[in-house]
Amino acid sequence: DLSRIKVDFPLPERYAAEVKTGQKFTFTVAGNARVFEGSVQVIEPVVLAATRSLQVRGICESPAGLVAGGFAEVSLELDTIENGFAIPSQAVVPSAKGQGVFVMKDGKAEFRDVEIGIRTSGQVQVLRGLNEGDELLTTNLLRLRPGVPVQAVQP
């Protein structure tokens, strides 16, 4: 019976408290451009030591176009945060007060202490210390000092 299909996927343990049964997720499969939707049915209460993850099982209703046994790339929205900025993690540097970033102001590097929130593999949430419109410096950070002349370069 392919009117419902199971989708099993690992969830890193650090996100375990943010996922609930019934929560919606989306997924894609190779060879099909369609985005499918499912809902979390079971979250195994055991962390797998080798991967530091929990096994999650979801169900997709009426999955026309899917075949059993395929691989899926799953997207699961975790807690969303309304305030702050997401910046590249490589832009954050250690400081005497914790962590900071360099911004370009009037053609010169300016250091700002920042308060960090959530981190992912490639991004960091900045809660305080940056303003909308600030030009963040992300390269040659080891050479920067406050007041050093800098210029923006288009990637």
Coordinates of C-alpha atoms in Angstrom, one line a residue:
D1 CA 0.0 0.0 0.0
L2 CA 1.7 3.2 -1.2
S3 CA -1.1 5.6 0.0
R4 CA 1.3 6.5 2.8
I5 CA 5.1 6.3 2.8
K6 CA 7.5 6.4 5.7
V7 CA 10.4 8.8 5.8
D8 CA 13.1 8.0 8.3
F9 CA 15.8 10.5 8.9
P10 CA 18.5 11.4 11.6
L11 CA 18.1 14.4 13.9
P12 CA 21.2 15.8 15.6
E13 CA 20.6 15.5 19.4
R14 CA 21.1 19.2 20.0
Y15 CA 17.8 19.8 18.2
A16 CA 15.8 17.1 20.0
A17 CA 13.9 19.5 22.2
E18 CA 12.7 21.5 19.2
V19 CA 11.0 18.7 17.3
K20 CA 7.5 17.4 18.2
T21 CA 5.3 14.7 16.9
G22 CA 2.9 16.1 14.3
Q23 CA 5.4 18.8 13.2
K24 CA 5.5 19.3 9.4
F25 CA 8.6 18.8 7.3
T26 CA 9.3 18.9 3.6
F27 CA 11.5 16.7 1.5
T28 CA 12.7 16.1 -2.0
V29 CA 14.0 13.0 -3.8
A30 CA 16.4 12.6 -6.6
G31 CA 14.9 12.7 -10.0
N32 CA 11.8 14.5 -8.9
A33 CA 11.6 18.3 -8.7
R34 CA 8.5 18.2 -6.5
V35 CA 8.6 19.2 -2.8
F36 CA 6.7 16.7 -0.7
E37 CA 5.3 17.3 2.8
G38 CA 5.1 14.9 5.7
S39 CA 4.6 15.0 9.4
V40 CA 6.7 13.6 12.3
Q41 CA 5.1 10.5 13.7
V42 CA 7.8 9.1 16.0
I43 CA 11.0 10.4 17.6
E44 CA 13.2 7.6 19.0
P45 CA 14.2 8.4 22.6
V46 CA 17.7 7.0 22.2
V47 CA 20.7 8.9 20.9
L48 CA 22.9 6.8 18.5
A49 CA 26.4 7.1 19.9
A50 CA 28.1 6.9 16.5
T51 CA 26.3 9.8 15.0
R52 CA 25.0 11.7 18.1
S53 CA 21.6 11.8 16.5
L54 CA 18.1 10.5 17.1
Q55 CA 16.1 8.6 14.5
V56 CA 12.9 10.3 13.4
R57 CA 10.1 8.7 11.4
G58 CA 7.7 10.8 9.4
I59 CA 4.7 9.9 7.2
C60 CA 3.8 11.4 3.8
E61 CA 0.1 11.0 2.8
S62 CA -0.8 10.4 -0.8
P63 CA 2.8 10.5 -2.2
A64 CA 2.1 10.2 -5.9
G65 CA 5.4 10.1 -7.7
L66 CA 7.4 8.5 -4.9
V67 CA 8.7 5.0 -4.7
A68 CA 9.6 3.0 -1.6
G69 CA 13.2 2.7 -0.7
G70 CA 14.5 5.9 -2.1
F71 CA 16.7 8.6 -0.5
A72 CA 15.2 11.9 0.7
E73 CA 16.7 15.2 1.6
V74 CA 14.6 16.5 4.5
S75 CA 14.0 20.1 5.7
L76 CA 12.6 20.5 9.1
E77 CA 11.9 24.0 10.4
L78 CA 13.1 24.4 14.0
D79 CA 12.4 27.3 16.3
T80 CA 12.5 30.5 14.4
I81 CA 13.9 33.7 15.9
E82 CA 12.5 37.0 15.0
N83 CA 15.2 39.3 16.3
G84 CA 18.9 39.6 15.4
F85 CA 20.9 39.1 12.2
A86 CA 22.3 35.9 10.7
I87 CA 25.9 36.4 9.6
P88 CA 28.6 34.1 8.2
S89 CA 30.3 32.3 11.1
Q90 CA 33.8 33.1 9.8
A91 CA 33.0 36.9 10.4
V92 CA 33.1 36.4 14.2
V93 CA 36.4 36.8 16.0
P94 CA 37.3 36.4 19.7
S95 CA 37.7 39.5 21.8
A96 CA 38.6 40.4 25.3
K97 CA 34.9 40.8 26.1
G98 CA 33.8 37.7 24.3
Q99 CA 33.3 37.9 20.6
G100 CA 33.1 40.6 17.9
V101 CA 33.0 41.5 14.3
F102 CA 34.6 44.1 12.0
V103 CA 32.4 46.5 10.0
M104 CA 33.4 49.1 7.5
K105 CA 32.7 52.6 8.5
D106 CA 33.9 55.6 6.5
G107 CA 36.4 53.4 4.6
K108 CA 38.0 52.1 7.8
A109 CA 37.7 48.9 9.9
E110 CA 35.7 49.3 13.1
F111 CA 35.5 46.6 15.7
R112 CA 32.2 45.8 17.4
D113 CA 31.6 43.6 20.4
V114 CA 28.5 41.4 19.7
E115 CA 26.2 39.1 21.6
I116 CA 25.9 35.8 19.9
G117 CA 22.7 33.6 19.8
I118 CA 22.3 30.4 17.9
R119 CA 25.1 28.9 15.8
T120 CA 24.8 26.6 12.9
S121 CA 27.6 25.1 10.8
G122 CA 27.8 28.2 8.5
Q123 CA 25.9 31.0 10.3
V124 CA 25.7 32.8 13.6
Q125 CA 22.9 34.8 15.1
V126 CA 23.9 38.2 16.3
L127 CA 21.5 39.5 19.0
R128 CA 23.3 42.8 19.8
G129 CA 26.1 44.9 18.4
L130 CA 25.1 45.2 14.7
N131 CA 22.7 47.5 13.0
E132 CA 20.8 47.1 9.8
G133 CA 22.9 48.4 7.0
D134 CA 26.3 47.8 8.6
E135 CA 28.8 46.6 6.1
L136 CA 30.3 43.4 7.7
L137 CA 33.9 42.4 6.9
T138 CA 34.4 38.7 6.3
T139 CA 37.9 38.3 4.9
N140 CA 41.5 39.0 6.0
L141 CA 40.2 39.3 9.6
L142 CA 43.6 38.4 11.2
R143 CA 45.2 41.5 9.5
L144 CA 42.5 43.9 10.6
R145 CA 42.8 46.4 13.4
P146 CA 40.4 49.3 14.2
G147 CA 41.1 52.2 12.0
V148 CA 42.8 50.3 9.2
P149 CA 41.7 51.4 5.7
V150 CA 39.4 48.9 4.0
Q151 CA 37.4 48.8 0.8
A152 CA 34.4 46.7 -0.3
V153 CA 35.0 44.2 -3.1
Q154 CA 32.2 42.6 -5.1
P155 CA 32.4 38.8 -5.1

